[in-house]
Short mmCIF file of the C-alpha atoms (twelve columns), coordinates in Angstrom:
data_MODEL
# 
_entry.id   MODEL 
# 
loop_
_atom_site.group_PDB 
_atom_site.id 
_atom_site.type_symbol 
_atom_site.label_atom_id 
_atom_site.label_alt_id 
_atom_site.label_comp_id 
_atom_site.label_asym_id 
_atom_site.label_seq_id 
_atom_site.Cartn_x 
_atom_site.Cartn_y 
_atom_site.Cartn_z 
_atom_site.pdbx_PDB_model_num 
ATOM 1   C CA . THR A 1   -9.427  2.993   -17.180 1 
ATOM 2   C CA . TYR A 2   -10.374 0.376   -14.603 1 
ATOM 3   C CA . GLY A 3   -8.649  -2.741  -13.387 1 
ATOM 4   C CA . TYR A 4   -7.373  -4.574  -10.349 1 
ATOM 5   C CA . PHE A 5   -4.375  -6.523  -9.080  1 
ATOM 6   C CA . ASN A 6   -4.519  -10.231 -8.302  1 
ATOM 7   C CA . GLY A 7   -1.164  -10.905 -6.730  1 
ATOM 8   C CA . ALA A 8   1.469   -9.606  -9.147  1 
ATOM 9   C CA . GLU A 9   -0.913  -9.858  -12.136 1 
ATOM 10  C CA . PHE A 10  -2.990  -6.855  -13.251 1 
ATOM 11  C CA . PHE A 11  -6.355  -7.289  -14.976 1 
ATOM 12  C CA . ASP A 12  -7.343  -4.346  -17.163 1 
ATOM 13  C CA . TYR A 13  -11.010 -3.757  -18.013 1 
ATOM 14  C CA . GLY A 14  -10.184 -0.983  -20.475 1 
ATOM 15  C CA . MET A 15  -11.748 2.448   -20.849 1 
ATOM 16  C CA . ASN A 16  -15.081 3.314   -19.249 1 
ATOM 17  C CA . GLN A 17  -16.951 6.443   -20.289 1 
ATOM 18  C CA . GLN A 18  -18.167 8.871   -17.635 1 
ATOM 19  C CA . GLY A 19  -21.301 10.947  -18.139 1 
ATOM 20  C CA . LEU A 20  -22.941 13.862  -16.349 1 
ATOM 21  C CA . SER A 21  -24.916 11.427  -14.212 1 
ATOM 22  C CA . ASP A 22  -21.639 10.129  -12.773 1 
ATOM 23  C CA . ILE A 23  -20.555 13.535  -11.427 1 
ATOM 24  C CA . PRO A 24  -22.485 13.224  -8.100  1 
ATOM 25  C CA . ASN A 25  -20.915 9.809   -7.508  1 
ATOM 26  C CA . LEU A 26  -17.428 11.145  -8.296  1 
ATOM 27  C CA . LEU A 27  -17.938 14.033  -5.872  1 
ATOM 28  C CA . TYR A 28  -19.165 11.639  -3.202  1 
ATOM 29  C CA . TYR A 29  -16.153 9.326   -3.546  1 
ATOM 30  C CA . SER A 30  -13.783 12.305  -3.647  1 
ATOM 31  C CA . ILE A 31  -15.180 13.754  -0.419  1 
ATOM 32  C CA . ASN A 32  -15.275 10.304  1.168   1 
ATOM 33  C CA . PHE A 33  -11.604 9.759   0.295   1 
ATOM 34  C CA . ALA A 34  -10.242 13.234  1.071   1 
ATOM 35  C CA . GLY A 35  -12.791 14.610  3.546   1 
ATOM 36  C CA . ASP A 36  -10.701 13.914  6.639   1 
ATOM 37  C CA . LYS A 37  -7.635  15.460  5.004   1 
ATOM 38  C CA . ILE A 38  -9.537  18.634  4.109   1 
ATOM 39  C CA . ILE A 39  -10.818 18.937  7.672   1 
ATOM 40  C CA . PHE A 40  -7.296  18.366  8.995   1 
ATOM 41  C CA . LEU A 41  -5.871  21.198  6.864   1 
ATOM 42  C CA . LEU A 42  -8.660  23.579  7.888   1 
ATOM 43  C CA . VAL A 43  -8.161  22.808  11.574  1 
ATOM 44  C CA . LEU A 44  -4.380  23.157  11.222  1 
ATOM 45  C CA . GLY A 45  -4.763  26.544  9.546   1 
ATOM 46  C CA . ALA A 46  -7.159  27.751  12.238  1 
ATOM 47  C CA . PHE A 47  -4.839  26.471  14.963  1 
ATOM 48  C CA . TYR A 48  -1.849  28.429  13.666  1 
ATOM 49  C CA . ALA A 49  -4.017  31.498  13.054  1 
ATOM 50  C CA . VAL A 50  -4.833  31.517  16.771  1 
ATOM 51  C CA . LEU A 51  -1.335  30.463  17.831  1 
ATOM 52  C CA . SER A 52  0.293   33.304  15.889  1 
ATOM 53  C CA . LYS A 53  -1.531  35.788  18.126  1 
ATOM 54  C CA . CYS A 54  -0.084  34.309  21.328  1 
ATOM 55  C CA . SER A 55  2.894   36.138  22.813  1 
ATOM 56  C CA . SER A 56  4.478   32.904  24.081  1 
ATOM 57  C CA . TYR A 57  4.536   31.475  20.536  1 
ATOM 58  C CA . LYS A 58  6.108   34.678  19.230  1 
ATOM 59  C CA . LYS A 59  8.774   34.479  21.945  1 
ATOM 60  C CA . LEU A 60  9.458   30.836  21.019  1 
ATOM 61  C CA . ILE A 61  9.975   31.750  17.350  1 
ATOM 62  C CA . ALA A 62  12.223  34.667  18.322  1 
ATOM 63  C CA . THR A 63  14.286  32.473  20.664  1 
ATOM 64  C CA . ILE A 64  14.855  29.799  18.030  1 
ATOM 65  C CA . GLU A 65  15.694  32.475  15.458  1 
ATOM 66  C CA . LYS A 66  18.352  34.014  17.723  1 
ATOM 67  C CA . LYS A 67  19.991  30.629  18.360  1 
ATOM 68  C CA . ALA A 68  19.957  29.736  14.644  1 
ATOM 69  C CA . LYS A 69  21.190  33.156  13.497  1 
ATOM 70  C CA . GLY A 70  24.514  32.800  11.716  1 
ATOM 71  C CA . LYS A 71  23.862  29.089  11.138  1 
ATOM 72  C CA . GLU A 72  21.439  29.477  8.241   1 
ATOM 73  C CA . ILE A 73  22.907  26.738  6.050   1 
ATOM 74  C CA . ILE A 74  22.999  24.215  8.901   1 
ATOM 75  C CA . THR A 75  19.431  25.147  9.863   1 
ATOM 76  C CA . VAL A 76  18.244  24.668  6.289   1 
ATOM 77  C CA . LEU A 77  19.955  21.273  5.939   1 
ATOM 78  C CA . VAL A 78  18.757  19.950  9.301   1 
ATOM 79  C CA . SER A 79  15.176  21.131  8.704   1 
ATOM 80  C CA . SER A 80  15.150  19.630  5.209   1 
ATOM 81  C CA . LEU A 81  16.520  16.336  6.546   1 
ATOM 82  C CA . LEU A 82  13.843  16.149  9.258   1 
ATOM 83  C CA . PHE A 83  10.986  16.800  6.821   1 
ATOM 84  C CA . THR A 84  12.388  14.295  4.335   1 
ATOM 85  C CA . ALA A 85  12.891  11.615  6.988   1 
ATOM 86  C CA . MET A 86  9.418   12.072  8.497   1 
ATOM 87  C CA . THR A 87  7.746   11.837  5.101   1 
ATOM 88  C CA . SER A 88  9.799   8.804   4.085   1 
ATOM 89  C CA . LEU A 89  9.238   6.884   7.326   1 
ATOM 90  C CA . LEU A 90  5.724   7.859   8.454   1 
ATOM 91  C CA . SER A 91  2.614   6.324   6.933   1 
ATOM 92  C CA . GLN A 92  0.887   9.702   6.529   1 
ATOM 93  C CA . SER A 93  2.550   12.643  4.761   1 
ATOM 94  C CA . PHE A 94  0.141   15.006  6.558   1 
ATOM 95  C CA . ILE A 95  2.041   14.637  9.834   1 
ATOM 96  C CA . PRO A 96  5.057   16.723  8.689   1 
ATOM 97  C CA . LEU A 97  2.612   19.456  7.661   1 
ATOM 98  C CA . ILE A 98  1.982   20.123  11.352  1 
ATOM 99  C CA . PHE A 99  5.439   21.693  11.628  1 
ATOM 100 C CA . VAL A 100 5.490   23.518  8.275   1 
ATOM 101 C CA . PRO A 101 4.011   26.879  9.427   1 
ATOM 102 C CA . MET A 102 6.370   27.081  12.415  1 
ATOM 103 C CA . VAL A 103 9.480   26.307  10.358  1 
ATOM 104 C CA . ILE A 104 8.444   28.837  7.709   1 
ATOM 105 C CA . SER A 105 8.052   31.492  10.409  1 
ATOM 106 C CA . ILE A 106 11.525  30.723  11.782  1 
ATOM 107 C CA . LEU A 107 13.178  30.869  8.348   1 
ATOM 108 C CA . LEU A 108 11.479  34.151  7.491   1 
ATOM 109 C CA . GLU A 109 12.548  35.600  10.838  1 
ATOM 110 C CA . MET A 110 16.106  34.651  9.883   1 
ATOM 111 C CA . LYS A 111 15.690  36.938  6.832   1 
ATOM 112 C CA . LEU A 112 15.651  34.063  4.371   1 
ATOM 113 C CA . ASP A 113 13.289  34.402  1.423   1 
ATOM 114 C CA . ARG A 114 10.033  32.601  0.748   1 
ATOM 115 C CA . MET A 115 11.592  30.414  -1.946  1 
ATOM 116 C CA . THR A 116 13.989  28.976  0.649   1 
ATOM 117 C CA . ALA A 117 11.133  28.405  3.105   1 
ATOM 118 C CA . PHE A 118 9.099   26.652  0.404   1 
ATOM 119 C CA . CYS A 119 12.007  24.397  -0.609  1 
ATOM 120 C CA . VAL A 120 12.886  23.442  2.975   1 
ATOM 121 C CA . THR A 121 9.310   22.484  3.844   1 
ATOM 122 C CA . PHE A 122 7.168   21.415  0.893   1 
ATOM 123 C CA . GLY A 123 10.165  20.600  -1.303  1 
ATOM 124 C CA . SER A 124 11.610  18.268  1.319   1 
ATOM 125 C CA . ILE A 125 8.220   16.591  1.772   1 
ATOM 126 C CA . LEU A 126 8.169   15.949  -1.978  1 
ATOM 127 C CA . ILE A 127 11.652  14.388  -1.789  1 
ATOM 128 C CA . GLY A 128 10.500  12.158  1.081   1 
ATOM 129 C CA . THR A 129 7.513   11.063  -0.997  1 
ATOM 130 C CA . LEU A 130 9.729   10.376  -4.005  1 
ATOM 131 C CA . GLY A 131 12.068  8.160   -1.984  1 
ATOM 132 C CA . VAL A 132 9.619   6.645   0.458   1 
ATOM 133 C CA . THR A 133 11.198  3.807   2.463   1 
ATOM 134 C CA . TYR A 134 8.894   2.462   5.179   1 
ATOM 135 C CA . GLY A 135 6.122   5.028   5.193   1 
ATOM 136 C CA . GLY A 136 3.589   6.179   2.646   1 
ATOM 137 C CA . GLU A 137 -0.002  5.100   2.173   1 
ATOM 138 C CA . GLY A 138 0.609   4.485   -1.530  1 
ATOM 139 C CA . LEU A 139 3.481   2.130   -0.762  1 
ATOM 140 C CA . TYR A 140 1.296   0.131   1.625   1 
ATOM 141 C CA . TRP A 141 -1.458  -0.436  -0.924  1 
ATOM 142 C CA . PHE A 142 1.017   -1.180  -3.720  1 
ATOM 143 C CA . ASN A 143 2.670   -3.883  -1.630  1 
ATOM 144 C CA . HIS A 144 -0.754  -5.144  -0.566  1 
ATOM 145 C CA . TYR A 145 -1.956  -5.701  -4.130  1 
ATOM 146 C CA . ILE A 146 1.211   -7.337  -5.433  1 
ATOM 147 C CA . ASN A 147 1.714   -9.437  -2.275  1 
ATOM 148 C CA . ALA A 148 5.072   -7.796  -1.551  1 
ATOM 149 C CA . THR A 149 6.635   -6.683  1.724   1 
ATOM 150 C CA . VAL A 150 7.800   -3.250  2.870   1 
ATOM 151 C CA . THR A 151 11.439  -4.298  2.479   1 
ATOM 152 C CA . THR A 152 10.949  -5.265  -1.188  1 
ATOM 153 C CA . GLY A 153 13.142  -2.954  -3.249  1 
ATOM 154 C CA . ILE A 154 14.016  -0.812  -0.227  1 
ATOM 155 C CA . ILE A 155 17.653  -0.475  -1.382  1 
ATOM 156 C CA . TYR A 156 16.526  1.157   -4.631  1 
ATOM 157 C CA . ARG A 157 14.060  3.439   -2.853  1 
ATOM 158 C CA . LEU A 158 16.734  4.432   -0.329  1 
ATOM 159 C CA . LEU A 159 19.164  5.169   -3.156  1 
ATOM 160 C CA . ILE A 160 16.578  7.381   -4.864  1 
ATOM 161 C CA . LEU A 161 15.974  9.172   -1.558  1 
ATOM 162 C CA . VAL A 162 19.655  9.897   -0.917  1 
ATOM 163 C CA . VAL A 163 20.422  11.057  -4.469  1 
ATOM 164 C CA . ALA A 164 17.296  13.240  -4.639  1 
ATOM 165 C CA . PHE A 165 18.042  14.770  -1.220  1 
ATOM 166 C CA . ILE A 166 21.644  15.625  -2.132  1 
ATOM 167 C CA . LEU A 167 20.770  17.140  -5.511  1 
ATOM 168 C CA . PHE A 168 17.793  19.058  -4.165  1 
ATOM 169 C CA . ASN A 169 19.717  20.572  -1.265  1 
ATOM 170 C CA . PHE A 170 22.684  21.399  -3.487  1 
ATOM 171 C CA . PHE A 171 20.485  23.828  -5.406  1 
ATOM 172 C CA . THR A 172 18.752  24.987  -2.210  1 
ATOM 173 C CA . ILE A 173 22.051  25.838  -0.507  1 
ATOM 174 C CA . THR A 174 23.258  27.585  -3.668  1 
ATOM 175 C CA . HIS A 175 20.148  29.747  -3.494  1 
ATOM 176 C CA . VAL A 176 20.587  30.392  0.241   1 
ATOM 177 C CA . LYS A 177 24.172  31.553  -0.294  1 
ATOM 178 C CA . LYS A 178 22.940  34.110  -2.819  1 
ATOM 179 C CA . VAL A 179 20.425  35.377  -0.274  1 
ATOM 180 C CA . LEU A 180 23.057  35.594  2.473   1 
ATOM 181 C CA . ASN A 181 25.421  37.457  0.148   1 
ATOM 182 C CA . GLY A 182 22.780  40.107  -0.387  1 
ATOM 183 C CA . LYS A 183 22.089  39.283  -4.015  1 
ATOM 184 C CA . LYS A 184 18.656  40.138  -5.368  1 
ATOM 185 C CA . VAL A 185 16.769  36.889  -5.757  1 
ATOM 186 C CA . ASN A 186 13.231  38.159  -5.279  1 
ATOM 187 C CA . GLU A 187 11.112  35.582  -7.081  1 
ATOM 188 C CA . ILE A 188 8.276   38.086  -7.561  1 
ATOM 189 C CA . GLU A 189 10.301  40.481  -9.689  1 
ATOM 190 C CA . VAL A 190 11.092  37.914  -12.397 1 
ATOM 191 C CA . ASP A 191 7.981   36.252  -13.789 1 
ATOM 192 C CA . PRO A 192 8.413   34.642  -17.231 1 
ATOM 193 C CA . PHE A 193 4.647   34.074  -17.434 1 
ATOM 194 C CA . LYS A 194 3.624   37.629  -16.586 1 
ATOM 195 C CA . VAL A 195 0.578   38.829  -18.541 1 
ATOM 196 C CA . GLU A 196 0.788   42.377  -19.800 1 
ATOM 197 C CA . LYS A 197 -2.138  44.575  -18.811 1 
ATOM 198 C CA . ALA A 198 -4.266  45.719  -21.724 1 
ATOM 199 C CA . GLU A 199 -4.062  49.459  -22.260 1 
ATOM 200 C CA . LYS A 200 -7.340  51.283  -22.056 1 
ATOM 201 C CA . ASN A 201 -8.418  53.133  -25.174 1 
ATOM 202 C CA . ALA A 202 -7.963  56.865  -24.851 1 
ATOM 203 C CA . LYS A 203 -11.171 58.810  -24.724 1 
ATOM 204 C CA . ASN A 204 -11.839 61.030  -27.741 1 
# 
């Protein structure tokens, strides 16, 4: 579908068919829109690949891990709050990604599982996107097209942010407590979508 906003009114032009000849144009616009983001992720990955080999970075991770040891729940909550706040307030959600690899390394050094690390980082970024307050590129363009301001509906967005953060971290902390109590919560062992391997026919 195609359309555009004129103030608060939306004009819909209906469905437009796309053919094989449109694929090069779609690829061009996709790369033009997301090219800088792809480059950013590649550079960030290469940066941490090099950084992980440095002894000073390893010492930094070990130092933070020692100070946070025994305070796992507080560390999880504070880290989740920081990622959520950055995503909700900053105009680009890629900025919090800069700190994701480091926080994951710290949490894994604290003997927390990968599910916890995923929830604290990417899960919190998702919550910040869900309850965006002042940041967010999508919010900017939405307000631009409907001639609204950033403060329009901010109370509702803030309410969504707070409720989503509390509910999300309630389940995260419940999971962390299971990990700290030594319960088996290995996410790899239980896979409801596991595909059984086909047995090879026995040779006659």
